[in-house]
Short mmCIF file of C-alpha atoms in Angstrom, two decimals:
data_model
loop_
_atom_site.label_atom_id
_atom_site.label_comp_id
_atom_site.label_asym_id
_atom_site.label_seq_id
_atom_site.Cartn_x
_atom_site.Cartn_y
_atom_site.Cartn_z
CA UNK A 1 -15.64 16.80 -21.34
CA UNK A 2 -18.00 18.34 -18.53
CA UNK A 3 -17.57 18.53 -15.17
CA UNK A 4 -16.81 15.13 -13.41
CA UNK A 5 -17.94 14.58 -10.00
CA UNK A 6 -17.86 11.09 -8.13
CA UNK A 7 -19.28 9.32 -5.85
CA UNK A 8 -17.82 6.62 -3.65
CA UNK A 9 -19.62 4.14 -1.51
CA UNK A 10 -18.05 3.35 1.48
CA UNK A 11 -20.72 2.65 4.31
CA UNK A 12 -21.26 -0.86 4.46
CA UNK A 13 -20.02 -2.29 7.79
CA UNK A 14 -18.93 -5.54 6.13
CA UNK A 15 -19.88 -8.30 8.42
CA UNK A 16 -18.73 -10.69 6.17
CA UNK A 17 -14.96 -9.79 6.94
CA UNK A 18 -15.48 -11.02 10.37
CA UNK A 19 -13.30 -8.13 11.09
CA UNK A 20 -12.60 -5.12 13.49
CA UNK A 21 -11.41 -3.22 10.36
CA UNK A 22 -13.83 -1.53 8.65
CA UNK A 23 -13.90 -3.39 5.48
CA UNK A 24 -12.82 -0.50 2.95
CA UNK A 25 -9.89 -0.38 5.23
CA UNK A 26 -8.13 -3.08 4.45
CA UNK A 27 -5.25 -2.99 2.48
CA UNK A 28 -4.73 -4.82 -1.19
CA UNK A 29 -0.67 -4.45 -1.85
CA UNK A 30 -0.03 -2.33 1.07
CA UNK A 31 -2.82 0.63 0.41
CA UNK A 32 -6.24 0.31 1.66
CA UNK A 33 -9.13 -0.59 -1.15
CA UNK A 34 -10.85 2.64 -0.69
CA UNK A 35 -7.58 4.48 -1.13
CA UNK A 36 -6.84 2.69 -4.49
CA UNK A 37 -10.72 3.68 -5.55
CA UNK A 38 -10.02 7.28 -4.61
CA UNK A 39 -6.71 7.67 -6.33
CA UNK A 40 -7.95 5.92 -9.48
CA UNK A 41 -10.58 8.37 -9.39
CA UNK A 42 -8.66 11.31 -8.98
CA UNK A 43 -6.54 10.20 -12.13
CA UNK A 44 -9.72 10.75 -14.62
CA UNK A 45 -9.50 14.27 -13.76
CA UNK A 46 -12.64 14.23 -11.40
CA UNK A 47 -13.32 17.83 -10.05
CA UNK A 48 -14.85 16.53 -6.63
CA UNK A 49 -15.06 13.51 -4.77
CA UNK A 50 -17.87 12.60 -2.35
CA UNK A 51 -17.36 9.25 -0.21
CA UNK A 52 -19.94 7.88 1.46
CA UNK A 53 -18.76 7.17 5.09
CA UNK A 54 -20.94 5.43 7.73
CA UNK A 55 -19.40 2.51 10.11
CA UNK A 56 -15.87 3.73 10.60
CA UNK A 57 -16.42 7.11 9.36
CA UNK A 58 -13.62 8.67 11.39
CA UNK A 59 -10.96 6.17 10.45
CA UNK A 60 -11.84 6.37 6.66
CA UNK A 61 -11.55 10.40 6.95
CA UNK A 62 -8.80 9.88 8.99
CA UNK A 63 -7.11 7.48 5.84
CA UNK A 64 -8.34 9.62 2.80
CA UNK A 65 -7.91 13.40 4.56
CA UNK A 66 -8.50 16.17 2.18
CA UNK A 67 -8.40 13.52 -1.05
CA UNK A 68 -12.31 13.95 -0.37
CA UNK A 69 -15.08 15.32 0.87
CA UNK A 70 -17.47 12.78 3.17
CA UNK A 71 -21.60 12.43 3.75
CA UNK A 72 -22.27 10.29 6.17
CA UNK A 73 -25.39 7.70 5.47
CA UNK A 74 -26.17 6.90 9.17
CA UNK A 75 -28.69 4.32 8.39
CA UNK A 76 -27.80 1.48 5.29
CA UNK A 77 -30.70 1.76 3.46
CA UNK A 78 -29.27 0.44 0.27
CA UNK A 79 -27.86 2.01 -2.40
CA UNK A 80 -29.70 4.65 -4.05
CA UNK A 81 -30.03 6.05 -0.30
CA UNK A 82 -26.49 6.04 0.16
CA UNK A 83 -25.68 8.39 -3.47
CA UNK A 84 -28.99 10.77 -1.79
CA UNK A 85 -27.13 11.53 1.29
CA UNK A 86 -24.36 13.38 -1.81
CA UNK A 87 -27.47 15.44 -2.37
CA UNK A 88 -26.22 18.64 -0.38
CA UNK A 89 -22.76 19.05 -1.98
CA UNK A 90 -23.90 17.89 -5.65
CA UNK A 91 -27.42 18.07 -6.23
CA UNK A 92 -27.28 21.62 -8.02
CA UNK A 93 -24.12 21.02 -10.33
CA UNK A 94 -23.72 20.05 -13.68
CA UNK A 95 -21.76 17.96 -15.51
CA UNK A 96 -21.44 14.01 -14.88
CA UNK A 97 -21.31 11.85 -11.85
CA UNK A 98 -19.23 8.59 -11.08
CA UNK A 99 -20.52 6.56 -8.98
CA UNK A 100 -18.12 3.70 -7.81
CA UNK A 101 -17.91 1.04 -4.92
CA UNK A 102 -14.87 1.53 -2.38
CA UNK A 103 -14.07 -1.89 -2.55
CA UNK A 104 -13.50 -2.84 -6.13
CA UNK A 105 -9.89 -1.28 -5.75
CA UNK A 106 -9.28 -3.48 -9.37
CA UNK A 107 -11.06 -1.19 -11.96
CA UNK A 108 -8.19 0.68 -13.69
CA UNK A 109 -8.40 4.42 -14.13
CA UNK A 110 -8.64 3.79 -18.48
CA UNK A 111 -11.40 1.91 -17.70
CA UNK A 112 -13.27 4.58 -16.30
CA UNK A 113 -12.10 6.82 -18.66
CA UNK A 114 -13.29 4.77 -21.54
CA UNK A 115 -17.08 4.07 -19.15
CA UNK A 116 -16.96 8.51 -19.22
CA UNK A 117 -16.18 8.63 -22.68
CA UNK A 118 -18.89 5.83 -23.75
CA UNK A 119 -21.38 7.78 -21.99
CA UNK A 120 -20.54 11.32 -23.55
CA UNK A 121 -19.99 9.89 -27.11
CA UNK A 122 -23.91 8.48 -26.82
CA UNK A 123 -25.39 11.24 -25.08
CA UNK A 124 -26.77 9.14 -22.10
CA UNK A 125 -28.39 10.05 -18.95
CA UNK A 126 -27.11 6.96 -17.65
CA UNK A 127 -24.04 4.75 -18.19
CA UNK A 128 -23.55 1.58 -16.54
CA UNK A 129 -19.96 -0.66 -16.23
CA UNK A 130 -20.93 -4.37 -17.02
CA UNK A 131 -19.38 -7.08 -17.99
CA UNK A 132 -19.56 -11.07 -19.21
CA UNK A 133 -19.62 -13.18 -15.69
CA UNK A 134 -19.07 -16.99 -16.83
CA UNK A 135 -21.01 -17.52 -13.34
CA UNK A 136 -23.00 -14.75 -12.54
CA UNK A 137 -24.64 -16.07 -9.72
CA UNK A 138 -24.98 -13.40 -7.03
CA UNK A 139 -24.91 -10.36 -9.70
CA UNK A 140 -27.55 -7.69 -10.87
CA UNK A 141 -28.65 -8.90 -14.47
CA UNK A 142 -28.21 -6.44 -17.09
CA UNK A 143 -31.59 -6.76 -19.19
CA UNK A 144 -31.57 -5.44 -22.66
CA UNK A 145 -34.57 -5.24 -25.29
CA UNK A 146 -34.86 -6.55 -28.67
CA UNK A 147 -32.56 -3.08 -30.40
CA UNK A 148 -29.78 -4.29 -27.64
CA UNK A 149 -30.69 -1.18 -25.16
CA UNK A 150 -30.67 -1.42 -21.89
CA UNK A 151 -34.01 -1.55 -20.69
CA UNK A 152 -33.89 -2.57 -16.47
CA UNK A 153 -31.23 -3.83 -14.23
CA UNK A 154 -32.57 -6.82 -12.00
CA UNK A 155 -30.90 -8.33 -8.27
CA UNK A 156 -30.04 -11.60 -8.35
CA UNK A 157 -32.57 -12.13 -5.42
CA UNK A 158 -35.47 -10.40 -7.26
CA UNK A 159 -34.56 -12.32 -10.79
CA UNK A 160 -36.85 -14.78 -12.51
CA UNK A 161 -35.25 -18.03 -13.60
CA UNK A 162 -35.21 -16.73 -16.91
CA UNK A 163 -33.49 -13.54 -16.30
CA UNK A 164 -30.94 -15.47 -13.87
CA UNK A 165 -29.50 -17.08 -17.10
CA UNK A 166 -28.63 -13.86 -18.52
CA UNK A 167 -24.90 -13.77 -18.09
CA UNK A 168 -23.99 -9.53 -18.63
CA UNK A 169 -23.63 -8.24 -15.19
CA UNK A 170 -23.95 -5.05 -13.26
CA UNK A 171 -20.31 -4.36 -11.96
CA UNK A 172 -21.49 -1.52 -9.34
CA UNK A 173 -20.19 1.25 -11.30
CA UNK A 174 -22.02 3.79 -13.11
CA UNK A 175 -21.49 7.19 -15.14
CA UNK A 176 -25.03 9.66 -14.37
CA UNK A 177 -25.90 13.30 -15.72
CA UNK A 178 -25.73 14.63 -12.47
CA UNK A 179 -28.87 16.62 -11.77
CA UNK A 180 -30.67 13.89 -13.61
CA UNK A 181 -29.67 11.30 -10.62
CA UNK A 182 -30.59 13.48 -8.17
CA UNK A 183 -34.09 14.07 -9.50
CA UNK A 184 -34.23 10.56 -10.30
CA UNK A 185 -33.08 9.43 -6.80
CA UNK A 186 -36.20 10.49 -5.39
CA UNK A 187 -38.48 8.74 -7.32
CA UNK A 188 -36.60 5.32 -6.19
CA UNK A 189 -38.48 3.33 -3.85
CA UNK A 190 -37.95 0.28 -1.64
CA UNK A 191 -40.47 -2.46 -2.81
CA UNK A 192 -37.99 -5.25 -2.97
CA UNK A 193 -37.05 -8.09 -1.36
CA UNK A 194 -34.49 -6.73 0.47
CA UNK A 195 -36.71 -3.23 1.40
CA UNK A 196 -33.88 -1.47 0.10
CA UNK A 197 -33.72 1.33 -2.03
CA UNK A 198 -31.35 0.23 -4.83
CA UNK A 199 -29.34 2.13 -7.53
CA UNK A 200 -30.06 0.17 -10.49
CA UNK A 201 -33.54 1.57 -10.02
CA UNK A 202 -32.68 4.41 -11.23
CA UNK A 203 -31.99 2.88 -14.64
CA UNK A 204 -35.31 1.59 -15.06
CA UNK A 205 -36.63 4.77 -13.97
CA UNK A 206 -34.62 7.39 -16.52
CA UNK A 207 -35.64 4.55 -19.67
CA UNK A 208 -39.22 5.27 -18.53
CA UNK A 209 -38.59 8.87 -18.91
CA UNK A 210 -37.37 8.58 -22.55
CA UNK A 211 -33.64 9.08 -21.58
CA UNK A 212 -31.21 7.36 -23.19
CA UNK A 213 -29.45 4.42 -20.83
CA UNK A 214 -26.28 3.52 -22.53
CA UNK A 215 -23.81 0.07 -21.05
CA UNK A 216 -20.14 0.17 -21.47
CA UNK A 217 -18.88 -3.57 -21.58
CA UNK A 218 -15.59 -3.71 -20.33
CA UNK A 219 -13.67 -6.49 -21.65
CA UNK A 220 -11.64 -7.76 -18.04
CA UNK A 221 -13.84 -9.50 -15.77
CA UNK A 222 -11.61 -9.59 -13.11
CA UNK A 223 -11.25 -5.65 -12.88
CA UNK A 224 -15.16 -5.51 -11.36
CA UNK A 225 -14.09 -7.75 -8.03
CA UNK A 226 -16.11 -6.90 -5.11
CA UNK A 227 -14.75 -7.13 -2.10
CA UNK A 228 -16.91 -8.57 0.51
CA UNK A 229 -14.93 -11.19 2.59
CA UNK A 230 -10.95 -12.37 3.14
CA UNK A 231 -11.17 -14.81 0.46
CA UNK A 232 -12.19 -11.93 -2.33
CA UNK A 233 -9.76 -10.00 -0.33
CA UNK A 234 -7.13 -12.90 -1.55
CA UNK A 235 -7.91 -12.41 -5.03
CA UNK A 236 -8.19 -8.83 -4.94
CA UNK A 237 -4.81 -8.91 -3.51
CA UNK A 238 -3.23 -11.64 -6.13
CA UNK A 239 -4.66 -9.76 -9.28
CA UNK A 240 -3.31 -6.45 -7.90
CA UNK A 241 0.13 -8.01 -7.02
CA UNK A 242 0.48 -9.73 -10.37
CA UNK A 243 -0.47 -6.50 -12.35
CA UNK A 244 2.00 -4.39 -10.39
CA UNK A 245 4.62 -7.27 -10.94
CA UNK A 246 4.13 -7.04 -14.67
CA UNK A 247 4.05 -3.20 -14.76
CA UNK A 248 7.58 -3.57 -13.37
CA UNK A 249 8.66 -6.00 -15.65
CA UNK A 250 7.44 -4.43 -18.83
CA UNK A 251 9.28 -0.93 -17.28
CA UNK A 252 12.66 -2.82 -17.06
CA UNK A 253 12.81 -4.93 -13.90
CA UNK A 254 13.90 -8.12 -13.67
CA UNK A 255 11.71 -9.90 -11.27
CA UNK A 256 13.43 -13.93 -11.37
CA UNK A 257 10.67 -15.00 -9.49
CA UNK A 258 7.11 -13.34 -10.02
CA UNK A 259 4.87 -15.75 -7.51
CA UNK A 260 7.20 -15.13 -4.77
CA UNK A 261 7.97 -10.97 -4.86
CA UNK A 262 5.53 -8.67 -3.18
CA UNK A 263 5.50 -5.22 -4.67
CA UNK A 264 3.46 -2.68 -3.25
CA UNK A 265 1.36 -0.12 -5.08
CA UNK A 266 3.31 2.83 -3.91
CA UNK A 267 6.45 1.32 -5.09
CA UNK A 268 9.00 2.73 -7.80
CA UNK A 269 11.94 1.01 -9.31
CA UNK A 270 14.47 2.07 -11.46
CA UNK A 271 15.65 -0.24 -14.87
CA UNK A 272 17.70 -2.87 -15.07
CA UNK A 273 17.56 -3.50 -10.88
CA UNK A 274 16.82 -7.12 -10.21
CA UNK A 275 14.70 -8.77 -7.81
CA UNK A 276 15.50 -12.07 -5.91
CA UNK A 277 12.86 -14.00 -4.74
CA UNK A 278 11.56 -13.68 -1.17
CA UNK A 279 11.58 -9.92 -2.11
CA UNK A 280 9.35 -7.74 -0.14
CA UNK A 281 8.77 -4.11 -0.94
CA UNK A 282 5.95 -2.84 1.32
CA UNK A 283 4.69 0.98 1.46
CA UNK A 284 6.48 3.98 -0.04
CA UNK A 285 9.70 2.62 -1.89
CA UNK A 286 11.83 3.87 -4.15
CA UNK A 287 14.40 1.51 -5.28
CA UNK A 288 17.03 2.85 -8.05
CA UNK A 289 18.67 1.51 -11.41
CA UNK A 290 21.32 -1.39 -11.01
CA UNK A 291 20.34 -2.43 -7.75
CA UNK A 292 20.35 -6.41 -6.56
CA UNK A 293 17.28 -6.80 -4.10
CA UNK A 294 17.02 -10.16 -2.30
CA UNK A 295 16.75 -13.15 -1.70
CA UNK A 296 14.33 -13.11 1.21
CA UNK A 297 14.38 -9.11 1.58
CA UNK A 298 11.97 -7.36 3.13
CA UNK A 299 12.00 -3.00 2.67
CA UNK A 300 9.31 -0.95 4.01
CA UNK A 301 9.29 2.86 3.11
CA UNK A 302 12.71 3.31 2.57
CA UNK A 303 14.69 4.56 -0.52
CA UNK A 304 17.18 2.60 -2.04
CA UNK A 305 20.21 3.98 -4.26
CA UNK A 306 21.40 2.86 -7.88
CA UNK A 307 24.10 0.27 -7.76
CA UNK A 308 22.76 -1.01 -4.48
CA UNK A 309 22.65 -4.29 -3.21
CA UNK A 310 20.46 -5.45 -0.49
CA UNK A 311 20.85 -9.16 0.11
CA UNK A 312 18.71 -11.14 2.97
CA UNK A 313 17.81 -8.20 4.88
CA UNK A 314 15.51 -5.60 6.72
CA UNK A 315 15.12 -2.20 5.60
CA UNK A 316 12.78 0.23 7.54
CA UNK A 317 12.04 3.81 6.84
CA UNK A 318 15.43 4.52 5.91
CA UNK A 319 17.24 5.67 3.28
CA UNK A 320 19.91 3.89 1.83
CA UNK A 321 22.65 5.42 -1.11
CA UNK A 322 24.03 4.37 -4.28
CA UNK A 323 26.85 1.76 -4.47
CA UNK A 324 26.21 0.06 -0.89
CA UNK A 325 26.53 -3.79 0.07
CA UNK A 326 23.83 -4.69 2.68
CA UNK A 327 23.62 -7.79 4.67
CA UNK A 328 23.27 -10.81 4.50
CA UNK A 329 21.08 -10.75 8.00
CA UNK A 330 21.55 -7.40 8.32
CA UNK A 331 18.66 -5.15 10.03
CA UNK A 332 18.33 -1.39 9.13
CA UNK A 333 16.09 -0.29 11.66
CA UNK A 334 14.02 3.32 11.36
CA UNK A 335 15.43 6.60 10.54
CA UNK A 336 19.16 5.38 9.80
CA UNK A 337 20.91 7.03 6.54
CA UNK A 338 23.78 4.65 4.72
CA UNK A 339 25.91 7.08 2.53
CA UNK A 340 27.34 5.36 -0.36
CA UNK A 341 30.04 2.60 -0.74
CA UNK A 342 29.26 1.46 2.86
CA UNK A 343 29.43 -2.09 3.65
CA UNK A 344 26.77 -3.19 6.49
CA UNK A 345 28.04 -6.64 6.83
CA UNK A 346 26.12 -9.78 8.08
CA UNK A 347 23.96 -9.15 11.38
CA UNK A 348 24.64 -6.26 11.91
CA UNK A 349 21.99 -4.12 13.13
CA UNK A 350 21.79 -0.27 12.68
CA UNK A 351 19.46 1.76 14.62
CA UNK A 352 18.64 5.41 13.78
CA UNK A 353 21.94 6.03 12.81
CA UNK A 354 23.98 7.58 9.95
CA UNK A 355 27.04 6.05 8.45
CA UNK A 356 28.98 8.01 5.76
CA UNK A 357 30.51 7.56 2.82
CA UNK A 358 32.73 4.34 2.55
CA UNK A 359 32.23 3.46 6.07
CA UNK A 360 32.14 -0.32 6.86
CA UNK A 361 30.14 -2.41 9.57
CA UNK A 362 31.21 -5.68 8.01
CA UNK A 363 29.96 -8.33 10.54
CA UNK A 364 28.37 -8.98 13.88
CA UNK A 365 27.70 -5.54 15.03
CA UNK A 366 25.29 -2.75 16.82
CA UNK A 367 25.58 1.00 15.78
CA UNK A 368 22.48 2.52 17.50
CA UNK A 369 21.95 6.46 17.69
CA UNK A 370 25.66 6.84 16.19
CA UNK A 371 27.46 8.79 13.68
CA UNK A 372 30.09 6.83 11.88
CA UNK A 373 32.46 9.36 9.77
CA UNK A 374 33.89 8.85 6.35
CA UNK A 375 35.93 5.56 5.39
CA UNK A 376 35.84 4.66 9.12
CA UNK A 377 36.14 0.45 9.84
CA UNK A 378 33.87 -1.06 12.13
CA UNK A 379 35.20 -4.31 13.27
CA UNK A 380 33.59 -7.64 14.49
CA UNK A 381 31.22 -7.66 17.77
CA UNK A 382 31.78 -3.67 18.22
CA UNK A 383 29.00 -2.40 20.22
CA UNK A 384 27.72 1.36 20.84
CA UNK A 385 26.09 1.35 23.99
CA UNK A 386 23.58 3.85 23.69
CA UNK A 387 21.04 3.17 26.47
CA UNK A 388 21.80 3.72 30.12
CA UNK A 389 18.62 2.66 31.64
CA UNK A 390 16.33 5.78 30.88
CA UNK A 391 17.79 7.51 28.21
CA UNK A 392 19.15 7.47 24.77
CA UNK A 393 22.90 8.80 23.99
CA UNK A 394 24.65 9.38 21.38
CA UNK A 395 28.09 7.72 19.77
CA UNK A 396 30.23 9.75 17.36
CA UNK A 397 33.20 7.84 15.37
CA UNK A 398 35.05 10.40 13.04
CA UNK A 399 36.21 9.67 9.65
CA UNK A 400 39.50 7.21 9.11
CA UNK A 401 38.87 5.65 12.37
CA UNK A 402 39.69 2.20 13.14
CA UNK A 403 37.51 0.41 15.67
CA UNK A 404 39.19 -2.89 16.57
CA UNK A 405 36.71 -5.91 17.64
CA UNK A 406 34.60 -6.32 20.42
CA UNK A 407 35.18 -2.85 21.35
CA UNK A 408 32.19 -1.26 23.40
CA UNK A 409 31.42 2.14 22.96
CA UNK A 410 30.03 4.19 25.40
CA UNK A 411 27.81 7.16 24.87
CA UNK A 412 27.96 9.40 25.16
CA UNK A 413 31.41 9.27 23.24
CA UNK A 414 33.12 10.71 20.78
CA UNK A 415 35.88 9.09 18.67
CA UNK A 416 38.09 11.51 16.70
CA UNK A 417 39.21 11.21 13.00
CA UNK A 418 41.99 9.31 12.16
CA UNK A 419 41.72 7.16 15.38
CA UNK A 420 42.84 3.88 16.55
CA UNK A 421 40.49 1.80 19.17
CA UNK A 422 42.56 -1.31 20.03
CA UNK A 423 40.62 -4.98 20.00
CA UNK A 424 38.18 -5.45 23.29
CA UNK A 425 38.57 -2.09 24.75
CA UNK A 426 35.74 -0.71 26.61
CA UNK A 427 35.50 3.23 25.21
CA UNK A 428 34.12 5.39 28.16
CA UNK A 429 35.91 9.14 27.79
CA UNK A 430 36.51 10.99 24.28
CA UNK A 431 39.53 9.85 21.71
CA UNK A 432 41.54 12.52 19.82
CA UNK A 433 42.45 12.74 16.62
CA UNK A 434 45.03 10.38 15.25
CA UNK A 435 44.68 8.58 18.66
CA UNK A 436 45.23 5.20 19.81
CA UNK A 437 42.94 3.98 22.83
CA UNK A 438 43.21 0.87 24.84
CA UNK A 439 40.80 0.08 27.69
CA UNK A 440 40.97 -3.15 28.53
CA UNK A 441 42.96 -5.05 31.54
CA UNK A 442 46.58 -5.70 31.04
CA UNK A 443 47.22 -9.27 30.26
CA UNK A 444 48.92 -11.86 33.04
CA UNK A 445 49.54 -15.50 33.30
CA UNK A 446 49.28 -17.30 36.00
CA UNK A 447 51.82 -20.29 35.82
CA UNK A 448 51.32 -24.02 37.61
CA UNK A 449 47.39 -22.61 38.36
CA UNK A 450 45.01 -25.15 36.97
CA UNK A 451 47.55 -27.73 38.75
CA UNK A 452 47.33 -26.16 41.81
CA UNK A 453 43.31 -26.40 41.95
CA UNK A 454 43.21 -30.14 41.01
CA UNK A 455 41.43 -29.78 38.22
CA UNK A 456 43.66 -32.48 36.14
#
């Protein structure tokens, strides 16, 4: 195959959003709809990708960084002006040009490799992506002649009655020899009820030349979805979820409860790992073999190791290892490391923090900017109290410890290996190895004293 170049449309301001995020911007499973576009591109092997920026043009270079190179249509002219303003980076190249909307984040990558290969196997100048449309109200109408060629693609708004009834649509997406479109482009004009200058003229205007226009049909309706307001946005986003959800499924996940688990696009999960419902898995995961995820979990780029459960919990940008029990109610907030065979009990809460090997936080807890050694025991309501007012400090506990309840620990503090914190002592000056602390008040009862104050 020649030379693929593509082109992606991202201008539009999308008023219909009703949005302050520029509408290519917003995310379908956890990755914005231009993103998707651009990284189903890139998987066709596409040797250089143009998008078409315009409102928002920082923030979408800002999202898509060296993934592409930008023009910038200043004015929305329609269409066909929008591919022009590609003219200085493609104009002179051959091969064949892609030209795609950045937001219809649903067309799969073997799509457009079958809409390429169409077009190469029948020679074409021009290729266009249709498809059947049970309504097509709102569509360009694919017109073909009498020997089933394409012969003109019509807006909805320009369409006689008779050509409204046709039911083959134009999806937006079309394969072009490239220095064909760009000669082509300039012959495109904007006499139209809009007074835009569209693409689909440039169909009508190569089948006038004698070129051959060629239509690849592709077979899933759903896969063309525009995105133009937060209800398309809704079915972008429950098309995408379900295919991601089956992906899983058919990859060796058990997902118990499809409707109700949230997978992102950026997620990967190892075999024979189940997922609860209420399961949330938002940006960059990586969840292993074996593990037990949910109910009612949320994890946002984190990494998750075989073996591990996570059960009723929150999980942020940490990484968790194999053979761990989290939760339930447990919250593991940013840049926190779990070794394996740790137990983070029920609401506990661990703030970037590490916890080694076999180390156990088993209930009703706060380890903030701590290190918690090998095999040490946490117990019940111990605190490390790691913020004095202005800064941050930082609690050590060395392996084999025992921390007794409601124990406070002071940063900074350091607990030596092998240690023994007795049960609601407040830890202000470093324990030694194989040490036993107590800080707390020495006991004493005060006989007769409630009598005494009349309180019977």
């Amino acid at each position: 195959m020649s030379n693929i170049y593509a082109v992606i449309l991202a201008a539009g301001q999308g008023t219909r959003m009703k949005s302050k995020l520029y509408k290519v911007l917003h995310p379908v499973c956890g990755k914005p709809m231009v993103e998707h576009v651009v990284n189903h591109v890139q998987s066709v092997g596409v040797n250089r990708i143009v998008t078409i920026v315009g409102h928002g043009a920082e923030k979408v270079r800002e999202q898509l960084g060296e993934q592409s190179e930008y023009a910038l249509q200043a004015e929305q002219l329609g269409t066909a002006h929008a591919v022009e303003q590609a003219k200085s980076i493609l104009e002179d190249l051959e091969g064949t040009t892609l030209v795609i909307c950045g937001d219809t984040p649903l067309i799969r990558p073997e799509t457009m490799q079958a809409l390429l290969e169409h077009h190469n196997t029948n020679q074409a100048k021009a290729t266009i992506l249709t498809a059947i449309a049970e309504d097509p109200t709102g569509y360009g109408r694919v017109l073909r002649g009498e020997d089933g060629q394409v012969n003109q693609i019509v807006e909805q708004k320009d369409a006689t009655i008779e050509q409204q009834k046709v039911t083959e649509i134009n999806t937006g997406t079309y394969c072009f020899d490239n220095k064909s479109l760009f000669d082509a482009l300039t012959k495109v004009n904007n006499d139209n009820a809009q007074g835009e200058y569209y693409l689909p003229d440039v169909i009508e205007i190569l089948k006038n030349e004698g070129e051959i226009v060629s239509a690849y049909v592709t077979s899933d309706f759903n896969e063309t979805l525009g995105v133009n307001d937060r209800f398309a946005l809704s079915q972008a986003e429950t098309l995408m979820r379900a295919r991601i959800n089956e992906q899983h499924m058919r990859s060796g996940v058990t997902i118990i409860d499809p409707m109700s688990t949230y997978i992102s696009a950026d997620t990967v999960i190892g075999s024979d790992t189940v997922l609860q419902p209420g399961t949330m898995l938002e940006g960059t995961v990586e969840i292993g073999e074996d593990c037990i995820i949910g109910p009612n979990t949320q994890i946002v780029d984190s990494k998750v190791g075989n073996g591990t459960k996570v059960h009723s919990s929150v999980v942020l940008n940490s990484v968790i290892a194999e053979s761990t029990a989290v939760g339930p109610f447990a919250h593991i907030r940013p840049d926190s490391t779990i070794g394996s065979h740790v137990k983070v009990g029920n609401f506990v809460e661990v703030k970037k923090s590490a916890l080694a090997d076999g180390a156990k936080v088993s209930h009703l807890s706060y380890i903030g900017d701590a290190k918690i050694g090998e095999n040490a025991n946490v117990g019940c309501g111990t605190i490390t109290v790691n913020y004095d007012g202005k800064n941050k400090h930082k609690t050590v506990v060395g392996k084999d410890s025992f921390i007794g309840c409601n124990t406070n620990l002071v940063a900074p503090v350091t607990v030596g290996d092998g240690a023994f914190i007795a049960a609601g002592s407040t830890i202000t000056q470093e324990v030694p190895d194989d040490a036993l602390a107590i800080a707390r008040a020495r006991q004493e009862n005060k006989l007769n004293y409630v009598s005494k104050l009349n309180l019977k």
